Amino acid sequence: MSNTTIAISIATTLAVGASACADDPVYIQPLSALEVNAGDDDTGLAMDTIQLPIRQLDDGQCDGDLTASRCKETADDVDERQALADKYGLTFDDIPFVRFEDMDVSIEWTIKNLEDVDGTARVDVNGANEWFQYVPDVLVIDPDDDEEEPPPALIHGIPLMIPAGATVSGVVREGSVREGSIDIELITRGTADEVCTACGNPVAAVLQINEDTTAFPSDIGEINQEIFAGMVQFDLVFSADRHMVLEYAIRVRDHRGLLHDELSAAPPEELIVFTPAVYMPVVTDPMP
Amino acid sequence: MTGQRAAASAVVVAILAATAASARADRPSSAGWYAEGALGGTAFIGDAANYSKTGPALGVRIGYDVFSWLSVGAHVTASTHEATVPPPPEGEFYQLYSTLAEGRVSVPIGPTALFAFGGGGLGIISSNVLDKVGVVAPGEHFTVAFRGGGGLEYQLQNRHYAFGIDGEWTTYPEFDAMSSVTVRTFIRYTY
């Protein structure tokens, strides 16, 4: 056997191993669990926010000025983003840094009922892409209607019966998170009829199934799935009518290597902090 | 004392060489470059057994027979395990890889051979799912790895082929000293 054959054999084996690692999921753990109804004055509602620990990609072109928009990207990333802008006839800043196809995210959770009577619990998820945050409580469509309920959560759960003393596990699947990413895009940048901002229902997208959406019209032109923004922030809302604890983990398959190796334990200065704006619709023609 | 040990070692080497020579006469076998493929299972021992289930394992060895009784080479392994950390997450799997430099000493007995091996190298874990229980630290995917084991090999009439079974113990010091045991069956081709 020649040395070349040996080298090829070893290299192939290592390449297979390395490629198997490329898309392996990583788990982002929150700092603590969410607990509700621990005391008499508890509202039965708890919330937690996690922003994905995306690393700074500065390769020196920013000269230390990390406030510059391009400083989170390598030169190759900038080139790729510019190429996408050219391809779709948009500006550089219309192309998100974290795109829809960059990561697949799911949220695994476990609820434990700490009481000796059955209870009901619910897990909802809101969140944000790098530009906009979806906060249903601020989306009041008709301010004159005191009884109006806020729109549903971006990824709305269903009430779950948790038996006394039992533990129940579940998952917000990748498909649901993908749908959430699409919905934020449709709501914030879309001008399609199904979003219907103009008719006074800017959150209609949340109530529809849009997982097969591959493009949508916007004020700046058609937005293709290739340049949909991906969610970078997750706001978990846990509600229950008994003393319960929610533990969760965010599972990410990072196809582009955006996450910091040390995840949430990374030094803050090595992470990108996104500051998405809370989305407030401009309703031009409220529904009758 | 040192001289006695050296003499004893020389005797052992002489016996091994003589045994190997006589065995080769009984059952001719090739010597030189070899490749080996193996399938089996890996289980964890100690605390790590609480967080990972036994899983399938495969291995590849490539090396060279320096003598008929001494081989050196590379040993690449992979195994898949279900993580059993406190949920969440639940029902998740991870892979454990290793690439080690290894030495092997064989004692032929007729068409069979008893062998022992040992080595060191690199271990890689594919996921941070064990981060939750402190087996790996944040961002930690690599560790040094040490391995030792032994087995039984049977030389076929065809001088190129042998098969056998081996067992090994591996420790991954930087993964909280996680240790595993693996049992494999293998086929070996010597050129």
Tab-separated table of C-alpha atoms in Angstrom:
chain	number	residue	atom	x	y	z
A	1	MET	CA	0.000	0.000	0.000
A	2	SER	CA	1.422	3.362	-0.965
A	3	ASN	CA	1.828	6.271	1.371
A	4	THR	CA	-0.607	8.195	-0.800
A	5	THR	CA	-3.272	5.529	-0.300
A	6	ILE	CA	-2.753	5.621	3.442
A	7	ALA	CA	-2.978	9.374	3.522
A	8	ILE	CA	-6.155	9.352	1.457
A	9	SER	CA	-7.708	6.718	3.721
A	10	ILE	CA	-6.970	8.678	6.867
A	11	ALA	CA	-8.078	11.957	5.330
A	12	THR	CA	-11.326	10.390	4.147
A	13	THR	CA	-12.069	8.989	7.573
A	14	LEU	CA	-11.407	12.318	9.239
A	15	ALA	CA	-13.448	14.173	6.628
A	16	VAL	CA	-16.407	11.886	7.228
A	17	GLY	CA	-16.148	12.535	10.933
A	18	ALA	CA	-15.791	16.260	10.460
A	19	SER	CA	-18.725	16.474	8.077
A	20	ALA	CA	-20.850	14.529	10.518
A	21	CYS	CA	-20.082	17.225	13.088
A	22	ALA	CA	-20.884	20.177	10.872
A	23	ASP	CA	-24.608	20.339	11.562
A	24	ASP	CA	-24.760	18.686	14.933
A	25	PRO	CA	-27.193	20.439	17.232
A	26	VAL	CA	-26.047	22.556	20.124
A	27	TYR	CA	-28.152	23.311	23.171
A	28	ILE	CA	-28.481	26.736	24.710
A	29	GLN	CA	-29.574	26.579	28.311
A	30	PRO	CA	-31.261	29.517	30.064
A	31	LEU	CA	-29.826	30.817	33.300
A	32	SER	CA	-32.755	29.521	35.313
A	33	ALA	CA	-36.109	27.802	35.077
A	34	LEU	CA	-39.432	29.651	34.938
A	35	GLU	CA	-41.596	29.134	38.002
A	36	VAL	CA	-45.178	30.301	38.459
A	37	ASN	CA	-47.638	30.361	41.355
A	38	ALA	CA	-44.890	29.917	43.899
A	39	GLY	CA	-46.613	32.432	46.185
A	40	ASP	CA	-50.084	33.824	46.767
A	41	ASP	CA	-49.459	36.998	44.813
A	42	ASP	CA	-48.066	35.215	41.781
A	43	THR	CA	-49.794	36.088	38.514
A	44	GLY	CA	-49.336	32.637	37.071
A	45	LEU	CA	-47.263	34.099	34.269
A	46	ALA	CA	-43.511	34.113	33.755
A	47	MET	CA	-41.377	35.214	30.823
A	48	ASP	CA	-37.809	34.771	29.733
A	49	THR	CA	-35.827	36.066	26.780
A	50	ILE	CA	-32.858	34.457	25.120
A	51	GLN	CA	-30.906	35.955	22.283
A	52	LEU	CA	-28.891	33.482	20.246
A	53	PRO	CA	-25.180	33.817	21.119
A	54	ILE	CA	-23.968	34.850	17.686
A	55	ARG	CA	-20.301	35.647	17.578
A	56	GLN	CA	-18.642	38.750	16.293
A	57	LEU	CA	-17.104	37.927	12.952
A	58	ASP	CA	-14.902	40.964	12.757
A	59	ASP	CA	-11.739	40.002	10.936
A	60	GLY	CA	-10.113	43.379	11.367
A	61	GLN	CA	-11.842	45.474	8.748
A	62	CYS	CA	-13.608	47.585	11.358
A	63	ASP	CA	-10.519	48.768	13.163
A	64	GLY	CA	-12.124	48.123	16.508
A	65	ASP	CA	-15.305	50.057	15.774
A	66	LEU	CA	-17.854	47.364	16.527
A	67	THR	CA	-20.750	49.770	16.220
A	68	ALA	CA	-20.370	49.809	12.459
A	69	SER	CA	-22.992	47.593	10.860
A	70	ARG	CA	-20.480	45.607	8.858
A	71	CYS	CA	-18.184	44.902	11.765
A	72	LYS	CA	-19.956	41.711	12.690
A	73	GLU	CA	-19.083	40.129	9.400
A	74	THR	CA	-16.017	38.765	7.726
A	75	ALA	CA	-15.053	40.090	4.322
A	76	ASP	CA	-16.499	36.927	2.775
A	77	ASP	CA	-19.784	37.473	4.578
A	78	VAL	CA	-19.937	41.046	3.354
A	79	ASP	CA	-19.258	39.883	-0.197
A	80	GLU	CA	-21.962	37.239	0.058
A	81	ARG	CA	-24.454	39.722	1.415
A	82	GLN	CA	-23.614	42.249	-1.265
A	83	ALA	CA	-24.004	39.552	-3.917
A	84	LEU	CA	-27.484	38.786	-2.585
A	85	ALA	CA	-28.336	42.473	-2.648
A	86	ASP	CA	-27.184	42.700	-6.270
A	87	LYS	CA	-29.053	39.512	-7.181
A	88	TYR	CA	-32.378	40.823	-5.906
A	89	GLY	CA	-31.859	44.482	-6.738
A	90	LEU	CA	-31.865	45.577	-3.109
A	91	THR	CA	-29.485	47.542	-0.939
A	92	PHE	CA	-26.906	45.924	1.303
A	93	ASP	CA	-28.873	46.841	4.412
A	94	ASP	CA	-32.009	45.139	3.081
A	95	ILE	CA	-30.222	41.797	3.330
A	96	PRO	CA	-30.285	40.358	6.846
A	97	PHE	CA	-27.090	39.232	8.467
A	98	VAL	CA	-28.785	36.181	10.037
A	99	ARG	CA	-30.854	34.625	7.321
A	100	PHE	CA	-33.694	32.167	7.411
A	101	GLU	CA	-31.658	29.219	6.127
A	102	ASP	CA	-28.666	29.818	8.391
A	103	MET	CA	-30.023	27.956	11.389
A	104	ASP	CA	-32.742	25.519	12.348
A	105	VAL	CA	-34.020	26.147	15.842
A	106	SER	CA	-36.344	24.216	18.102
A	107	ILE	CA	-37.210	24.645	21.766
A	108	GLU	CA	-37.461	21.639	24.043
A	109	TRP	CA	-39.267	22.067	27.338
A	110	THR	CA	-40.347	20.193	30.426
A	111	ILE	CA	-43.110	21.289	32.793
A	112	LYS	CA	-43.320	19.915	36.312
A	113	ASN	CA	-46.491	20.331	38.341
A	114	LEU	CA	-45.407	20.793	41.951
A	115	GLU	CA	-48.900	20.540	43.442
A	116	ASP	CA	-50.995	17.530	44.327
A	117	VAL	CA	-53.864	18.594	42.079
A	118	ASP	CA	-54.035	18.620	38.297
A	119	GLY	CA	-53.360	21.898	36.539
A	120	THR	CA	-53.244	23.547	33.156
A	121	ALA	CA	-50.179	25.121	31.598
A	122	ARG	CA	-49.297	26.761	28.344
A	123	VAL	CA	-46.070	27.666	26.544
A	124	ASP	CA	-46.101	30.494	23.998
A	125	VAL	CA	-43.149	31.861	22.085
A	126	ASN	CA	-42.623	35.343	20.707
A	127	GLY	CA	-39.378	36.734	19.437
A	128	ALA	CA	-37.477	38.836	17.003
A	129	ASN	CA	-35.297	38.859	13.965
A	130	GLU	CA	-32.414	41.297	13.868
A	131	TRP	CA	-34.714	44.180	12.894
A	132	PHE	CA	-38.100	43.700	14.536
A	133	GLN	CA	-39.512	42.178	17.686
A	134	TYR	CA	-43.031	40.785	17.761
A	135	VAL	CA	-44.729	41.783	21.026
A	136	PRO	CA	-48.448	40.975	20.881
A	137	ASP	CA	-49.334	43.062	23.921
A	138	VAL	CA	-48.447	46.285	22.145
A	139	LEU	CA	-50.366	45.391	18.998
A	140	VAL	CA	-53.672	46.941	19.950
A	141	ILE	CA	-55.683	47.211	16.799
A	142	ASP	CA	-58.538	49.319	18.120
A	143	PRO	CA	-57.540	51.493	21.094
A	144	ASP	CA	-61.177	52.415	21.691
A	145	ASP	CA	-62.136	48.824	22.422
A	146	ASP	CA	-61.364	48.203	26.099
A	147	GLU	CA	-62.232	44.533	25.829
A	148	GLU	CA	-59.987	43.788	22.907
A	149	GLU	CA	-57.638	40.871	23.495
A	150	PRO	CA	-54.068	41.213	22.275
A	151	PRO	CA	-53.183	39.227	19.164
A	152	PRO	CA	-51.955	35.671	19.641
A	153	ALA	CA	-48.363	34.789	20.308
A	154	LEU	CA	-46.077	34.327	17.340
A	155	ILE	CA	-45.885	30.598	18.071
A	156	HIS	CA	-48.958	29.979	20.143
A	157	GLY	CA	-49.192	26.917	22.299
A	158	ILE	CA	-52.253	25.082	23.484
A	159	PRO	CA	-53.427	24.550	27.063
A	160	LEU	CA	-51.896	21.375	28.431
A	161	MET	CA	-53.242	19.360	31.336
A	162	ILE	CA	-50.407	18.578	33.718
A	163	PRO	CA	-51.391	15.852	36.204
A	164	ALA	CA	-50.627	16.373	39.881
A	165	GLY	CA	-46.946	15.903	40.589
A	166	ALA	CA	-46.272	14.907	36.986
A	167	THR	CA	-43.679	16.046	34.492
A	168	VAL	CA	-44.639	16.621	30.882
A	169	SER	CA	-42.181	17.269	28.056
A	170	GLY	CA	-42.700	18.803	24.660
A	171	VAL	CA	-41.006	20.633	21.860
A	172	VAL	CA	-41.597	23.699	19.729
A	173	ARG	CA	-40.493	22.152	16.490
A	174	GLU	CA	-38.148	23.580	13.891
A	175	GLY	CA	-41.063	23.960	11.507
A	176	SER	CA	-42.927	26.154	13.988
A	177	VAL	CA	-39.883	28.377	14.490
A	178	ARG	CA	-39.412	28.628	10.728
A	179	GLU	CA	-43.046	29.657	10.440
A	180	GLY	CA	-42.441	32.242	13.168
A	181	SER	CA	-39.529	33.689	11.192
A	182	ILE	CA	-41.657	33.915	8.068
A	183	ASP	CA	-44.517	35.512	9.978
A	184	ILE	CA	-42.299	38.253	11.395
A	185	GLU	CA	-41.075	38.998	7.884
A	186	LEU	CA	-44.604	39.030	6.449
A	187	ILE	CA	-45.826	41.282	9.234
A	188	THR	CA	-42.959	43.750	9.220
A	189	ARG	CA	-41.800	43.933	5.614
A	190	GLY	CA	-44.629	42.319	3.677
A	191	THR	CA	-47.352	44.088	1.766
A	192	ALA	CA	-49.287	41.041	0.614
A	193	ASP	CA	-53.044	40.909	0.950
A	194	GLU	CA	-52.901	38.040	3.420
A	195	VAL	CA	-50.922	40.221	5.821
A	196	CYS	CA	-53.485	42.933	5.376
A	197	THR	CA	-51.869	45.755	7.279
A	198	ALA	CA	-53.911	48.191	5.281
A	199	CYS	CA	-57.197	46.612	6.302
A	200	GLY	CA	-56.342	46.850	9.939
A	201	ASN	CA	-55.165	43.362	10.691
A	202	PRO	CA	-51.385	43.513	10.650
A	203	VAL	CA	-50.966	40.242	12.498
A	204	ALA	CA	-53.126	38.108	10.236
A	205	ALA	CA	-49.992	36.227	9.224
A	206	VAL	CA	-49.759	34.765	12.713
A	207	LEU	CA	-53.150	33.160	12.297
A	208	GLN	CA	-52.309	31.632	8.941
A	209	ILE	CA	-50.032	28.838	7.864
A	210	ASN	CA	-47.251	30.375	5.812
A	211	GLU	CA	-44.610	27.673	5.990
A	212	ASP	CA	-44.595	27.229	2.218
A	213	THR	CA	-44.048	30.906	1.520
A	214	THR	CA	-41.008	31.248	-0.704
A	215	ALA	CA	-41.337	34.953	-1.537
A	216	PHE	CA	-43.538	37.917	-0.710
A	217	PRO	CA	-43.992	41.443	-2.011
A	218	SER	CA	-42.742	44.394	-0.035
A	219	ASP	CA	-42.251	48.117	-0.454
A	220	ILE	CA	-38.673	47.520	-1.575
A	221	GLY	CA	-39.455	44.743	-4.029
A	222	GLU	CA	-39.975	41.013	-3.823
A	223	ILE	CA	-38.335	39.356	-0.835
A	224	ASN	CA	-37.164	35.876	-1.667
A	225	GLN	CA	-36.815	33.112	0.932
A	226	GLU	CA	-33.056	33.261	0.405
A	227	ILE	CA	-33.058	36.658	2.111
A	228	PHE	CA	-35.725	36.130	4.744
A	229	ALA	CA	-34.432	37.189	8.144
A	230	GLY	CA	-34.079	34.423	10.710
A	231	MET	CA	-35.161	34.736	14.317
A	232	VAL	CA	-32.340	35.652	16.692
A	233	GLN	CA	-34.339	36.192	19.861
A	234	PHE	CA	-36.892	34.018	21.636
A	235	ASP	CA	-39.291	35.284	24.290
A	236	LEU	CA	-40.849	32.392	26.170
A	237	VAL	CA	-44.149	32.983	27.941
A	238	PHE	CA	-45.126	30.360	30.501
A	239	SER	CA	-48.520	30.447	32.133
A	240	ALA	CA	-50.142	27.964	34.505
A	241	ASP	CA	-52.897	27.815	37.088
A	242	ARG	CA	-50.875	25.780	39.610
A	243	HIS	CA	-47.407	25.917	41.087
A	244	MET	CA	-45.308	24.681	38.172
A	245	VAL	CA	-41.793	24.955	36.827
A	246	LEU	CA	-40.790	25.166	33.183
A	247	GLU	CA	-37.314	24.145	32.124
A	248	TYR	CA	-36.276	24.587	28.531
A	249	ALA	CA	-33.365	24.388	26.145
A	250	ILE	CA	-32.971	25.948	22.734
A	251	ARG	CA	-31.662	23.477	20.192
A	252	VAL	CA	-29.849	24.977	17.215
A	253	ARG	CA	-28.487	23.380	14.084
A	254	ASP	CA	-26.106	26.065	12.919
A	255	HIS	CA	-25.455	25.627	9.204
A	256	ARG	CA	-23.283	28.726	8.813
A	257	GLY	CA	-21.185	28.598	11.955
A	258	LEU	CA	-22.710	31.757	13.393
A	259	LEU	CA	-22.926	30.681	17.010
A	260	HIS	CA	-20.060	31.371	19.378
A	261	ASP	CA	-18.269	28.175	20.402
A	262	GLU	CA	-18.861	28.926	24.053
A	263	LEU	CA	-22.511	29.849	23.455
A	264	SER	CA	-23.999	31.835	26.327
A	265	ALA	CA	-20.804	31.452	28.351
A	266	ALA	CA	-18.880	33.490	25.786
A	267	PRO	CA	-17.416	36.850	26.800
A	268	PRO	CA	-20.091	39.492	26.086
A	269	GLU	CA	-17.715	41.542	23.962
A	270	GLU	CA	-17.414	38.613	21.569
A	271	LEU	CA	-21.152	38.379	20.970
A	272	ILE	CA	-23.385	40.444	18.741
A	273	VAL	CA	-26.139	42.165	20.655
A	274	PHE	CA	-29.118	42.747	18.408
A	275	THR	CA	-31.470	45.573	19.293
A	276	PRO	CA	-34.621	44.879	17.289
A	277	ALA	CA	-37.346	47.496	17.366
A	278	VAL	CA	-40.696	46.535	18.828
A	279	TYR	CA	-42.964	46.319	15.818
A	280	MET	CA	-45.783	48.866	15.788
A	281	PRO	CA	-48.023	48.715	12.743
A	282	VAL	CA	-49.209	51.768	10.885
A	283	VAL	CA	-52.895	51.124	10.397
A	284	THR	CA	-54.252	53.284	7.638
A	285	ASP	CA	-57.751	51.914	7.330
A	286	PRO	CA	-59.068	50.149	10.431
A	287	MET	CA	-61.552	47.390	9.971
A	288	PRO	CA	-65.141	48.467	10.381
B	1	MET	CA	17.532	-5.108	39.476
B	2	THR	CA	17.564	-3.104	36.294
B	3	GLY	CA	19.808	-5.671	34.650
B	4	GLN	CA	17.454	-8.470	35.653
B	5	ARG	CA	14.516	-6.608	34.107
B	6	ALA	CA	16.430	-6.043	30.897
B	7	ALA	CA	17.335	-9.719	30.761
B	8	ALA	CA	13.739	-10.720	31.388
B	9	SER	CA	12.572	-8.380	28.667
B	10	ALA	CA	15.079	-9.825	26.235
B	11	VAL	CA	13.856	-13.328	27.022
B	12	VAL	CA	10.240	-12.316	26.463
B	13	VAL	CA	11.098	-10.701	23.134
B	14	ALA	CA	13.054	-13.780	22.081
B	15	ILE	CA	10.142	-16.039	23.006
B	16	LEU	CA	7.700	-13.835	21.110
B	17	ALA	CA	9.901	-13.806	18.042
B	18	ALA	CA	10.416	-17.552	18.173
B	19	THR	CA	6.711	-18.201	18.716
B	20	ALA	CA	5.785	-15.886	15.881
B	21	ALA	CA	8.232	-17.597	13.561
B	22	SER	CA	6.912	-21.044	14.397
B	23	ALA	CA	3.289	-19.880	14.087
B	24	ARG	CA	3.970	-18.375	10.714
B	25	ALA	CA	5.212	-21.773	9.615
B	26	ASP	CA	1.897	-23.318	10.760
B	27	ARG	CA	-0.358	-20.696	9.184
B	28	PRO	CA	1.353	-18.343	6.725
B	29	SER	CA	0.315	-14.748	7.121
B	30	SER	CA	1.287	-11.555	5.430
B	31	ALA	CA	3.213	-8.901	7.282
B	32	GLY	CA	3.565	-5.235	6.440
B	33	TRP	CA	0.895	-2.643	5.786
B	34	TYR	CA	-2.523	-3.573	7.079
B	35	ALA	CA	-6.038	-2.170	7.271
B	36	GLU	CA	-8.744	-3.219	9.685
B	37	GLY	CA	-12.447	-2.526	9.951
B	38	ALA	CA	-14.480	-3.179	13.091
B	39	LEU	CA	-18.062	-3.044	14.339
B	40	GLY	CA	-19.266	-3.295	17.918
B	41	GLY	CA	-20.693	-1.377	20.818
B	42	THR	CA	-19.486	1.227	23.289
B	43	ALA	CA	-20.733	1.673	26.833
B	44	PHE	CA	-19.684	4.172	29.468
B	45	ILE	CA	-18.508	3.396	32.942
B	46	GLY	CA	-18.550	5.521	36.050
B	47	ASP	CA	-20.599	8.727	36.290
B	48	ALA	CA	-20.811	9.084	32.523
B	49	ALA	CA	-22.964	5.953	32.387
B	50	ASN	CA	-25.743	8.001	34.007
B	51	TYR	CA	-25.865	10.397	31.070
B	52	SER	CA	-25.315	8.226	27.998
B	53	LYS	CA	-26.669	4.955	26.724
B	54	THR	CA	-24.661	2.202	25.120
B	55	GLY	CA	-24.368	2.767	21.387
B	56	PRO	CA	-23.043	1.230	18.192
B	57	ALA	CA	-19.389	1.762	17.392
B	58	LEU	CA	-17.171	1.345	14.375
B	59	GLY	CA	-13.465	1.578	13.964
B	60	VAL	CA	-10.773	1.628	11.318
B	61	ARG	CA	-7.132	0.788	11.844
B	62	ILE	CA	-4.336	1.433	9.389
B	63	GLY	CA	-0.777	0.575	10.225
B	64	TYR	CA	2.391	-1.353	9.640
B	65	ASP	CA	3.767	-4.579	11.083
B	66	VAL	CA	7.239	-3.596	12.232
B	67	PHE	CA	7.777	-7.217	13.216
B	68	SER	CA	5.387	-10.131	13.027
B	69	TRP	CA	4.585	-9.479	16.707
B	70	LEU	CA	4.688	-5.670	16.813
B	71	SER	CA	2.510	-3.255	14.852
B	72	VAL	CA	2.115	0.492	14.922
B	73	GLY	CA	-0.598	2.520	13.326
B	74	ALA	CA	-3.575	4.841	13.534
B	75	HIS	CA	-6.927	3.930	15.038
B	76	VAL	CA	-9.993	5.984	14.121
B	77	THR	CA	-13.273	5.253	15.932
B	78	ALA	CA	-16.795	6.596	16.035
B	79	SER	CA	-19.747	5.758	18.233
B	80	THR	CA	-23.277	7.100	18.637
B	81	HIS	CA	-25.054	7.491	21.973
B	82	GLU	CA	-28.369	8.680	23.293
B	83	ALA	CA	-27.894	11.338	25.929
B	84	THR	CA	-29.841	10.661	29.093
B	85	VAL	CA	-29.300	13.997	30.797
B	86	PRO	CA	-32.154	15.412	32.895
B	87	PRO	CA	-34.652	16.813	30.361
B	88	PRO	CA	-34.781	19.031	28.488
B	89	PRO	CA	-33.377	18.007	26.059
B	90	GLU	CA	-34.751	14.522	25.800
B	91	GLY	CA	-34.033	11.694	23.360
B	92	GLU	CA	-31.069	13.462	21.801
B	93	PHE	CA	-28.063	11.688	20.323
B	94	TYR	CA	-24.432	12.635	20.031
B	95	GLN	CA	-21.359	11.122	18.438
B	96	LEU	CA	-17.965	10.465	19.946
B	97	TYR	CA	-14.957	10.271	17.644
B	98	SER	CA	-11.338	9.470	18.313
B	99	THR	CA	-8.120	9.355	16.341
B	100	LEU	CA	-5.226	7.689	18.117
B	101	ALA	CA	-1.707	6.535	17.444
B	102	GLU	CA	-1.472	2.966	18.629
B	103	GLY	CA	0.958	0.148	19.171
B	104	ARG	CA	0.034	-3.538	19.249
B	105	VAL	CA	1.894	-6.584	20.514
B	106	SER	CA	0.770	-10.054	19.361
B	107	VAL	CA	1.487	-13.512	20.657
B	108	PRO	CA	0.629	-16.075	17.959
B	109	ILE	CA	-0.608	-19.450	19.114
B	110	GLY	CA	-1.141	-21.583	16.053
B	111	PRO	CA	-3.606	-19.863	13.712
B	112	THR	CA	-4.776	-17.593	16.500
B	113	ALA	CA	-3.046	-14.711	18.207
B	114	LEU	CA	-3.555	-12.984	21.492
B	115	PHE	CA	-2.796	-9.306	21.320
B	116	ALA	CA	-2.701	-6.206	23.464
B	117	PHE	CA	-2.657	-2.625	22.312
B	118	GLY	CA	-2.480	0.872	23.682
B	119	GLY	CA	-2.178	4.413	22.490
B	120	GLY	CA	-3.139	8.023	22.751
B	121	GLY	CA	-4.545	10.774	20.616
B	122	LEU	CA	-7.525	13.015	20.149
B	123	GLY	CA	-11.176	12.615	21.178
B	124	ILE	CA	-13.998	14.673	19.688
B	125	ILE	CA	-17.601	15.009	20.856
B	126	SER	CA	-20.145	16.229	18.347
B	127	SER	CA	-22.533	18.080	20.620
B	128	ASN	CA	-22.688	20.076	23.829
B	129	VAL	CA	-25.635	18.053	25.100
B	130	LEU	CA	-23.509	16.797	28.020
B	131	ASP	CA	-22.665	20.373	28.943
B	132	LYS	CA	-25.726	20.409	31.184
B	133	VAL	CA	-24.256	17.756	33.464
B	134	GLY	CA	-20.738	19.129	33.408
B	135	VAL	CA	-19.129	16.383	31.338
B	136	VAL	CA	-17.989	18.981	28.825
B	137	ALA	CA	-17.356	22.666	29.448
B	138	PRO	CA	-18.914	25.393	27.263
B	139	GLY	CA	-17.269	25.351	23.875
B	140	GLU	CA	-15.324	22.191	24.606
B	141	HIS	CA	-15.365	19.605	21.829
B	142	PHE	CA	-11.839	18.167	21.933
B	143	THR	CA	-9.833	16.219	24.460
B	144	VAL	CA	-6.794	14.040	24.609
B	145	ALA	CA	-7.732	10.370	24.770
B	146	PHE	CA	-5.919	7.292	26.010
B	147	ARG	CA	-6.804	3.728	25.168
B	148	GLY	CA	-5.754	0.230	26.080
B	149	GLY	CA	-7.149	-3.188	25.361
B	150	GLY	CA	-6.644	-6.653	24.013
B	151	GLY	CA	-8.234	-9.371	21.962
B	152	LEU	CA	-8.060	-12.534	19.980
B	153	GLU	CA	-7.319	-12.831	16.266
B	154	TYR	CA	-7.744	-15.797	13.940
B	155	GLN	CA	-5.611	-16.054	10.796
B	156	LEU	CA	-7.474	-17.507	7.813
B	157	GLN	CA	-5.912	-19.865	5.274
B	158	ASN	CA	-5.643	-16.893	2.974
B	159	ARG	CA	-2.529	-15.233	4.315
B	160	HIS	CA	-3.966	-11.735	3.852
B	161	TYR	CA	-7.051	-12.096	6.026
B	162	ALA	CA	-7.688	-12.418	9.723
B	163	PHE	CA	-10.655	-11.692	11.931
B	164	GLY	CA	-11.198	-11.463	15.621
B	165	ILE	CA	-12.679	-9.754	18.607
B	166	ASP	CA	-11.232	-7.115	20.875
B	167	GLY	CA	-12.150	-5.121	23.931
B	168	GLU	CA	-10.808	-1.762	24.936
B	169	TRP	CA	-10.988	0.894	27.593
B	170	THR	CA	-10.744	4.549	26.654
B	171	THR	CA	-10.559	7.584	28.865
B	172	TYR	CA	-11.154	11.211	27.887
B	173	PRO	CA	-9.480	13.282	30.622
B	174	GLU	CA	-10.829	16.670	29.567
B	175	PHE	CA	-14.387	15.373	29.303
B	176	ASP	CA	-14.587	15.080	33.081
B	177	ALA	CA	-12.415	11.927	32.852
B	178	MET	CA	-15.245	10.131	31.069
B	179	SER	CA	-14.380	6.488	30.404
B	180	SER	CA	-15.819	3.946	28.012
B	181	VAL	CA	-15.473	0.286	27.197
B	182	THR	CA	-15.897	-1.051	23.689
B	183	VAL	CA	-16.197	-4.560	22.327
B	184	ARG	CA	-15.790	-5.061	18.591
B	185	THR	CA	-15.458	-7.757	16.000
B	186	PHE	CA	-13.050	-6.946	13.234
B	187	ILE	CA	-11.617	-8.121	9.959
B	188	ARG	CA	-8.027	-7.346	9.094
B	189	TYR	CA	-6.341	-7.313	5.730
B	190	THR	CA	-2.571	-7.348	5.536
B	191	TYR	CA	-0.950	-6.521	2.213
